[in-house]
Each structure stands twice: as structure tokens, then as C-alpha cells.
C-alpha positions as CSV (number, residue, x, y, z in Angstrom):
1,M,4.8,-0.7,33.8
2,R,4.4,1.7,30.6
3,R,8.3,2.3,30.6
4,T,8.7,-1.3,30.5
5,A,6.6,-2.0,27.9
6,R,7.9,0.5,25.7
7,T,11.4,-0.7,26.4
8,I,10.3,-4.3,25.6
9,T,8.7,-3.2,22.6
10,T,11.6,-0.9,21.3
11,F,14.0,-4.1,22.0
12,A,11.6,-6.3,20.0
13,L,11.5,-4.1,17.1
14,S,15.3,-3.8,17.0
15,T,15.6,-7.6,17.3
16,A,13.2,-8.2,14.6
17,M,15.1,-6.0,12.1
18,A,18.3,-7.7,13.1
19,A,16.6,-11.1,12.4
20,A,15.4,-10.0,9.1
21,A,18.4,-8.1,7.7
22,V,20.3,-10.9,6.2
23,T,19.5,-14.6,5.5
24,A,21.4,-17.4,3.8
25,V,20.5,-20.5,2.3
26,V,21.0,-23.3,5.3
27,T,21.9,-26.9,5.1
28,P,19.1,-29.4,5.4
29,P,18.5,-31.3,8.8
30,P,18.1,-34.9,8.6
31,A,14.8,-36.0,7.9
32,Q,13.4,-38.7,10.2
33,A,9.8,-38.7,9.5
34,S,7.3,-37.2,7.1
35,G,4.0,-35.5,7.5
36,A,2.7,-32.0,7.7
37,C,2.1,-29.8,10.8
38,S,-1.1,-28.0,11.9
39,N,-0.9,-24.3,12.8
40,S,-3.4,-21.7,13.4
41,G,-3.8,-17.9,12.6
42,T,-7.0,-17.6,14.4
43,G,-6.5,-17.6,18.0
44,I,-7.8,-20.9,18.5
45,R,-5.4,-23.2,20.2
46,L,-4.3,-26.3,18.1
47,P,-1.6,-29.0,19.0
48,F,1.3,-27.2,17.1
49,D,0.2,-23.4,17.4
50,F,3.0,-21.8,15.8
51,G,0.6,-19.3,13.9
52,S,0.1,-18.3,10.1
53,L,-2.7,-17.0,8.1
54,G,-4.5,-20.1,7.7
55,F,-6.9,-22.1,10.0
56,P,-6.0,-25.8,9.3
57,R,-8.0,-28.1,11.6
58,G,-6.8,-31.4,12.6
59,G,-3.0,-31.8,13.8
60,A,-2.3,-35.6,13.7
61,A,1.2,-36.6,13.2
62,Q,1.0,-37.0,9.3
63,G,-0.6,-33.6,8.8
64,P,-3.7,-32.2,7.8
65,Q,-3.3,-32.2,4.0
66,K,-5.9,-34.5,2.2
67,P,-6.5,-35.2,-1.5
68,L,-7.5,-31.7,-3.4
69,P,-11.2,-31.7,-3.6
70,H,-12.4,-31.8,-7.2
71,F,-14.3,-28.7,-8.4
72,D,-15.2,-27.7,-11.9
73,N,-18.2,-25.3,-12.9
74,G,-17.2,-24.9,-16.3
75,R,-15.2,-21.7,-15.5
76,T,-13.1,-22.3,-12.3
77,K,-11.4,-25.6,-11.7
78,T,-9.1,-27.1,-8.8
79,I,-6.0,-28.5,-10.8
80,S,-3.5,-29.9,-8.4
81,W,-1.5,-29.3,-5.1
82,V,1.5,-27.2,-5.4
83,T,3.0,-28.0,-2.0
84,G,2.7,-30.7,0.5
85,P,3.3,-34.5,0.9
86,L,0.6,-35.1,-1.6
87,S,1.7,-32.6,-4.2
88,G,3.3,-34.1,-7.6
89,N,6.2,-31.8,-6.3
90,K,6.8,-33.8,-3.3
91,T,7.8,-30.7,-1.5
92,F,8.4,-32.6,1.9
93,T,11.2,-35.0,0.2
94,R,12.5,-32.3,-2.1
95,F,12.5,-29.0,0.1
96,G,11.6,-30.1,3.6
97,I,8.1,-28.7,3.1
98,S,5.1,-30.4,4.4
99,G,2.8,-27.7,4.9
100,T,2.8,-23.8,3.9
101,D,0.7,-21.0,2.6
102,V,0.4,-17.8,0.7
103,G,2.6,-18.4,-2.4
104,V,3.1,-14.8,-3.7
105,A,4.2,-15.2,-7.4
106,W,6.1,-12.9,-9.6
107,D,8.3,-13.1,-12.9
108,N,11.9,-12.5,-12.0
109,E,12.7,-11.2,-15.5
110,R,14.8,-14.3,-16.1
111,G,12.2,-16.9,-17.1
112,Q,11.4,-18.0,-13.8
113,T,8.4,-17.6,-11.5
114,L,9.7,-16.8,-8.0
115,M,6.9,-17.8,-5.2
116,A,7.1,-16.6,-1.7
117,F,5.3,-18.7,1.0
118,G,4.5,-18.0,4.5
119,D,4.9,-20.0,7.7
120,T,6.6,-23.3,6.6
121,F,6.7,-26.5,8.3
122,G,8.6,-29.8,7.6
123,N,9.1,-32.8,10.0
124,C,6.3,-32.9,12.5
125,L,8.2,-35.5,14.9
126,H,11.1,-32.9,15.3
127,Q,10.7,-30.5,18.2
128,D,10.5,-27.4,16.3
129,R,8.3,-29.0,13.7
130,G,10.8,-27.7,10.9
131,W,9.3,-24.3,11.3
132,R,10.5,-21.6,9.1
133,H,8.9,-18.1,8.8
134,N,8.9,-18.0,5.0
135,T,10.5,-19.9,1.9
136,L,10.9,-19.3,-1.5
137,L,10.6,-21.5,-4.5
138,R,11.0,-21.3,-8.4
139,S,9.4,-22.6,-11.4
140,T,9.8,-22.5,-15.1
141,D,6.7,-24.0,-16.0
142,T,4.6,-22.2,-18.6
143,N,2.1,-25.0,-19.2
144,L,0.2,-25.1,-16.2
145,A,-3.0,-27.0,-17.3
146,N,-1.7,-30.3,-15.8
147,G,0.0,-28.6,-12.7
148,L,2.7,-26.4,-11.6
149,T,6.2,-27.9,-11.6
150,L,8.9,-26.8,-9.1
151,Q,12.6,-26.5,-10.0
152,R,15.6,-28.2,-8.3
153,R,15.6,-29.7,-4.9
154,G,17.2,-29.1,-1.5
155,F,16.1,-27.8,1.8
156,A,14.3,-24.6,1.7
157,G,15.8,-22.2,4.1
158,E,14.1,-18.8,5.4
159,M,14.4,-15.8,3.2
160,F,14.3,-13.5,6.2
161,G,14.1,-14.3,10.1
162,A,11.9,-13.2,12.8
163,V,12.2,-13.3,16.7
164,G,9.7,-16.1,16.8
165,F,7.6,-15.1,20.0
166,S,4.1,-14.0,20.4
167,G,3.6,-10.4,21.6
168,I,7.1,-9.5,20.3
169,E,7.4,-10.9,16.8
170,K,5.7,-14.2,15.9
171,T,6.7,-14.3,12.4
172,T,7.4,-12.6,9.0
173,I,5.2,-13.3,6.1
174,P,5.8,-12.1,2.4
175,T,2.9,-10.4,0.8
176,A,4.1,-9.0,-2.3
177,G,7.0,-9.5,-4.8
178,V,8.3,-7.8,-7.8
179,S,11.5,-7.7,-10.1
180,I,13.2,-4.5,-10.9
181,G,16.4,-4.0,-12.7
182,G,17.5,-7.5,-12.2
183,K,16.9,-7.5,-8.4
184,Q,14.2,-9.2,-6.2
185,Y,11.8,-7.1,-3.9
186,V,9.6,-8.7,-1.4
187,N,7.3,-6.7,0.9
188,Y,6.5,-8.5,4.1
189,M,4.7,-8.1,7.4
190,S,6.1,-8.6,10.9
191,V,3.1,-10.2,12.7
192,R,3.4,-9.4,16.5
193,A,0.7,-11.9,17.4
194,W,-2.5,-13.6,16.1
195,G,-5.7,-12.5,17.2
196,A,-9.4,-13.6,16.8
197,P,-10.3,-15.2,13.5
198,S,-8.9,-13.4,10.6
199,R,-7.3,-10.7,12.8
200,W,-3.8,-10.3,13.7
201,F,-1.4,-7.5,14.8
202,T,1.8,-6.2,13.0
203,N,4.8,-4.3,14.3
204,Y,5.7,-3.1,10.9
205,S,6.0,-3.9,7.0
206,A,8.8,-3.6,4.9
207,T,10.6,-4.4,1.8
208,A,13.3,-7.0,1.6
209,V,15.7,-7.0,-1.5
210,S,17.9,-9.6,-3.0
211,S,20.6,-9.2,-5.8
212,N,21.1,-12.8,-6.3
213,N,17.6,-14.3,-7.3
214,G,16.4,-14.8,-3.8
215,R,19.3,-16.6,-2.2
216,S,19.7,-13.9,0.5
217,W,17.9,-11.0,1.3
218,F,18.5,-7.6,3.1
219,T,15.7,-5.2,4.4
220,P,16.9,-1.4,4.3
221,Q,15.6,0.6,7.2
222,S,14.1,3.3,4.7
223,T,11.5,0.9,3.8
224,I,10.1,0.2,7.2
225,R,6.4,1.2,7.7
226,V,5.8,1.0,11.4
227,N,2.3,0.4,12.4
228,A,0.4,3.2,14.2
229,G,-0.3,0.8,17.1
230,V,3.1,0.3,18.0
231,D,4.0,2.2,21.1
232,A,7.7,2.6,21.3
233,A,10.6,4.9,20.8
234,L,11.9,4.0,17.4
235,P,15.6,2.8,17.1
236,A,17.7,5.2,15.4
237,G,17.6,5.7,11.6
238,W,13.8,4.3,11.4
239,P,11.4,6.0,9.5
240,S,8.9,7.9,11.5
241,V,5.3,6.5,12.0
242,N,2.6,8.4,9.8
243,Q,-1.0,8.0,8.8
244,V,-0.4,6.0,5.8
245,N,1.6,3.2,7.5
246,P,-1.3,1.4,9.1
247,L,-2.8,1.1,5.4
248,F,0.0,-0.7,3.8
249,Q,0.8,-3.4,6.4
250,Q,-0.1,-6.2,3.5
251,S,0.6,-5.3,0.0
252,A,0.5,-6.5,-3.8
253,Y,2.6,-4.9,-6.6
254,L,1.7,-4.2,-10.3
255,K,3.7,-2.8,-13.1
256,G,1.5,-0.4,-15.0
257,V,1.1,-0.6,-18.9
258,G,0.1,1.9,-21.4
259,D,-1.0,5.2,-19.8
260,D,0.2,3.7,-16.5
261,A,3.5,2.7,-17.7
262,G,6.8,3.8,-16.2
263,W,5.1,3.4,-12.7
264,V,5.1,0.5,-10.1
265,Y,1.9,0.1,-8.2
266,Q,1.6,-0.9,-4.4
267,Y,-1.7,-1.7,-3.1
268,G,-2.2,-1.8,0.6
269,T,-4.5,-3.2,3.2
270,P,-4.1,-2.9,7.3
271,N,-3.2,-6.1,9.0
272,G,-6.1,-8.8,9.1
273,R,-8.8,-9.2,6.6
274,F,-11.2,-6.4,7.2
275,G,-9.7,-3.2,6.1
276,A,-10.0,-1.4,2.7
277,A,-7.5,-1.5,0.0
278,H,-5.5,1.9,-0.8
279,I,-3.0,2.3,-3.6
280,A,0.4,4.3,-3.9
281,R,2.8,4.4,-6.9
282,F,6.6,5.0,-7.4
283,R,9.0,5.2,-10.0
284,P,11.0,1.7,-10.3
285,G,14.1,3.3,-9.0
286,D,12.4,4.6,-5.9
287,I,11.1,1.6,-4.6
288,L,13.3,1.5,-1.6
289,D,12.4,5.4,-0.8
290,P,8.7,5.3,0.4
291,G,9.1,9.2,1.0
292,K,8.8,9.6,-2.8
293,Y,5.8,7.4,-3.1
294,Q,2.4,9.1,-4.6
295,Y,-1.0,8.2,-3.0
296,W,-4.3,8.2,-4.8
297,T,-6.4,10.7,-3.1
298,G,-9.6,10.0,-5.0
299,T,-9.1,12.8,-7.6
300,R,-5.2,13.0,-8.0
301,W,-1.8,11.3,-7.2
302,A,0.0,13.1,-4.4
303,V,3.2,12.8,-2.4
304,G,2.9,12.0,1.3
305,A,-1.1,12.0,1.2
306,A,-2.3,12.1,4.8
307,R,-5.8,10.7,3.8
308,P,-5.5,8.6,0.5
309,A,-8.7,7.2,-0.8
310,A,-9.8,3.7,-0.4
311,I,-10.2,2.3,-4.0
312,V,-12.1,-1.0,-2.6
313,R,-13.9,-0.9,0.5
314,G,-13.3,-3.3,3.0
315,P,-13.4,-6.3,3.8
316,V,-10.3,-6.8,1.5
317,T,-8.2,-9.9,2.4
318,E,-4.6,-11.1,1.0
319,L,-4.6,-9.7,-2.7
320,S,-2.8,-10.1,-6.1
321,V,-3.4,-7.6,-9.1
322,A,-2.0,-8.0,-12.5
323,W,-2.6,-6.6,-16.0
324,S,-4.5,-9.0,-18.5
325,P,-3.7,-8.2,-22.3
326,Y,-6.5,-10.7,-23.0
327,L,-9.0,-8.4,-21.2
328,N,-7.4,-5.5,-21.9
329,K,-7.9,-4.5,-18.0
330,Y,-6.3,-4.9,-14.7
331,V,-7.4,-8.1,-12.8
332,M,-7.8,-8.0,-8.8
333,L,-8.2,-11.3,-6.8
334,D,-9.1,-11.8,-3.1
335,S,-11.0,-13.9,-0.9
336,P,-13.4,-12.5,1.7
337,H,-16.3,-15.0,1.1
338,G,-14.7,-17.3,-1.7
339,V,-12.4,-16.1,-4.1
340,K,-13.6,-12.8,-5.9
341,M,-12.4,-11.1,-9.2
342,R,-12.6,-7.3,-10.0
343,T,-11.5,-5.5,-13.0
344,A,-10.5,-2.0,-13.8
345,N,-9.0,0.2,-16.7
346,H,-6.5,1.8,-14.5
347,P,-4.6,0.7,-11.2
348,Q,-6.6,3.1,-9.2
349,G,-9.9,2.0,-10.6
350,P,-12.7,2.5,-10.5
351,W,-12.9,-1.2,-9.8
352,S,-15.8,-3.3,-10.6
353,P,-17.8,-5.1,-8.1
354,G,-16.2,-8.5,-7.0
355,R,-17.6,-11.5,-9.0
356,R,-17.1,-14.7,-7.1
357,I,-15.1,-17.2,-9.1
358,A,-14.6,-19.9,-6.5
359,P,-17.1,-20.6,-3.6
360,S,-16.3,-20.3,0.0
361,S,-17.0,-23.9,0.6
362,L,-13.6,-24.7,-1.3
363,E,-12.1,-22.9,1.9
364,L,-9.5,-21.1,-0.4
365,Y,-7.6,-17.9,0.9
366,A,-4.7,-15.8,-0.4
367,P,-5.3,-16.0,-4.3
368,M,-2.0,-15.3,-5.9
369,M,-2.1,-14.9,-9.6
370,L,0.8,-16.7,-11.6
371,P,2.6,-14.6,-14.2
372,S,2.7,-17.5,-16.7
373,S,-1.0,-17.7,-17.2
374,P,-2.2,-17.4,-20.6
375,A,-4.7,-14.4,-19.5
376,L,-1.6,-12.4,-18.4
377,R,0.4,-13.2,-21.6
378,G,-2.5,-12.5,-23.9
379,T,-2.7,-16.0,-25.4
380,G,-6.0,-17.1,-23.9
381,P,-8.8,-16.7,-21.2
382,E,-7.1,-18.9,-18.6
383,L,-6.0,-17.5,-15.6
384,Y,-4.1,-19.7,-12.9
385,F,-3.6,-18.8,-9.3
386,N,-2.1,-20.2,-6.2
387,A,-4.5,-20.3,-3.5
388,S,-4.2,-21.7,0.1
389,R,-6.8,-24.2,1.9
390,W,-7.7,-23.9,5.6
391,D,-8.1,-27.7,6.3
392,D,-4.8,-28.8,4.4
393,Y,-2.6,-25.8,5.2
394,N,-1.0,-26.2,1.7
395,V,-1.1,-24.4,-1.5
396,A,-3.1,-25.6,-4.5
397,L,-3.3,-24.6,-8.1
398,I,-6.4,-23.3,-9.3
399,R,-7.7,-22.3,-12.8
400,T,-10.5,-19.8,-14.0
401,K,-11.3,-18.1,-17.2
402,V,-11.6,-14.4,-17.4
403,R,-14.3,-12.7,-19.2
């Protein structure tokens, strides 16, 4: 039994990597009906249980998206839907997207904001519901006060694939993105299975690279961080499992400024929404070589630190981190109970206690800051971020004012 389990897991990991290696833009399927699909990342069975980070309730043929709730407390305000049939972007008719989540955002250094999304659904009357494990959209919008406008049109294909079966590899979800030297890099997690609410199990995390602005992606084996819970003989060429790997199954990227310049920082959390946050740094040219990463021990940076120090105690959820020239501080967002903001003078902290900027009643998760925000350009206090909603399984644009 044990040998069989190990063989299956080894095969699964090899197959997962083969699926992830290269993905090309695909041709749109014929659209026969509209609507968004329902899915669940909580272990609660729903009509279309394909799995993702969210917990939309519903599952009607027309999907769960409803008008975006109005919220404005003087500091934080809901602006508009970014995705979904009810969004101004009309993502179902333009991109074949009726439901999706996450929306990791980064500047591609060419005047575009790239956004990577998690499990994505299209036509719910198709047998496979138009399921894609992940998708990428683009924007050149720099005035977000009235919403975020997406560029172009055409069916949004997968960035990188997955096996698609629970217990082997359910899906692959982007958690961080950064542009370095004209190439795009996305860190993602290979989800083996969804567990209880806000818990899931990963095979590994890895970094995919694109040399053509996100049209195709390749995952170098050197970037794979196999999770410690994976019990299998690893395929030839894979990095060995170490104590750091489980701490970096989900990520956020940050480019340092001032005294921290010349380094790219990677924030890491374990799979799920209950672990602490840790931090690594690397020179831009070393992003594909985790063996050269340095980890914060609590007092210094060290290569291959066996026990890096937690910089934010759990529970830490999906997070994003950015430098705000308006505040002259680094800013971190996550969403353990409502959306919370922290600030720090350096990437490793010390980080301030989290201040709630959006209530839990809004049911937001995965707050991903948008690089075109005035607060991140130094032109004003407005900070815009993508945030997903449980019920609607779509991404909304939210604005807050930093202070």
C-alpha cells in the first residue's frame, strides 16, 4: 500500500510538472450560454465543485454574481466589479470568464498592469463549465477612480496547466508576480486537494517565467519547492525537500527601495490561511535559483536558513506587499477577518499591528494591490486593490486611503 501511494504521488508530481511546463494561448470555444459557475475551496460540496480559494454560495445556472455591495466609510470604498457578467469589462463575452478570483497584480515595466487569476469559469452549461486553472488579463488604466478597464478581447487561456484531479493535483493557482529584466515571473502553488474551510494541501510551489509578456509560460525545475508533506521519491533533477519549503507555498513579491534596493523580496506562507509569514530576498538575476536566496533569521539575512523567523504571526492569508512613496513605508494587505493593513520601514519589519480597512461583512479575500494606485506612485493617498468576494466568486476593485 505504501509503495503504491508513493508511486502514485511520484507519478502525480511528474505529470503535474509536465502539465505546468508550457502553455500556449488557446482558441475560444463556441459560446452557447452565459452565466457564472459556482465552486468551493472549503470542502463543502457545491453543484459545480471544481475547487478554488473562495467559498461562493449558490450555484444557479446564471451563477452567483450579484451587484457589488455599496460600502463607503469615508476611508474605504467599493468601486466596481473587475470581472464577471456584471462587470463593466463584460469578461464573459470578451474573455470567456464568468467567475474567477485572486487577481495578483504587477507592473510589467512596459506600461501595463498584468493580473493573474485563480480557477476561472466560463460557460456553465458546458460540461466542463469552461474551467481553466488560471488566467491572465492586462490593463493600461491608470485612473482607477471610476473602475479598472481591461485591455483587448479574446478567450483567456490557461497560463499553466494542472492534472485536474483531487488527491493528485486539483489546480495551480498564481500567488505572486513580478517583472525582472523584461521577463515576467509568477509564483504559483500546486493544490493537491481542498480541505476544511480555508485549508488546502499543496504538492509544491514554483516559479513560472514568460519571455513574451505572459502569452506562454515555462516552469524551471530549479524553482520547485516541494512541500514537506509530500511522501514520494522526487523525479530526477528536482530540488530536495528542506525545512524552508513548507513556509513558501504561497507568496508575494516586492522590489526594495532605498537601503533595501537591489534586492527582490519574497514573502511566504504555508498552504492555507492559518500560518505565519516569512521572508526571503535575492538578487534580481537569481530569481530562478532558490539556493541563493537569503532568509531573515530575526537578526540577520542568511543563505539556506533552517529556521527563518516569522515576520508576521498567523493567521496570515493571501497577501500583497508594496512600497508607498506617499507614506514612505512598505504596506502589506491580507484578509484574516476583513482586510487588514500593516506598515513597516523595511521589508522584514518590524511590521505594525494590522488595522482593519474593510469589514468582514464585505466577505473579501485575497487583497492584491494595484501598482497604478496613487499611494504607490507617490501622487496621493488612494490605494486601490483587487479583492475577491466569497458569494459572487469574482474580483472587485476596492479603494482605501493610506495614512
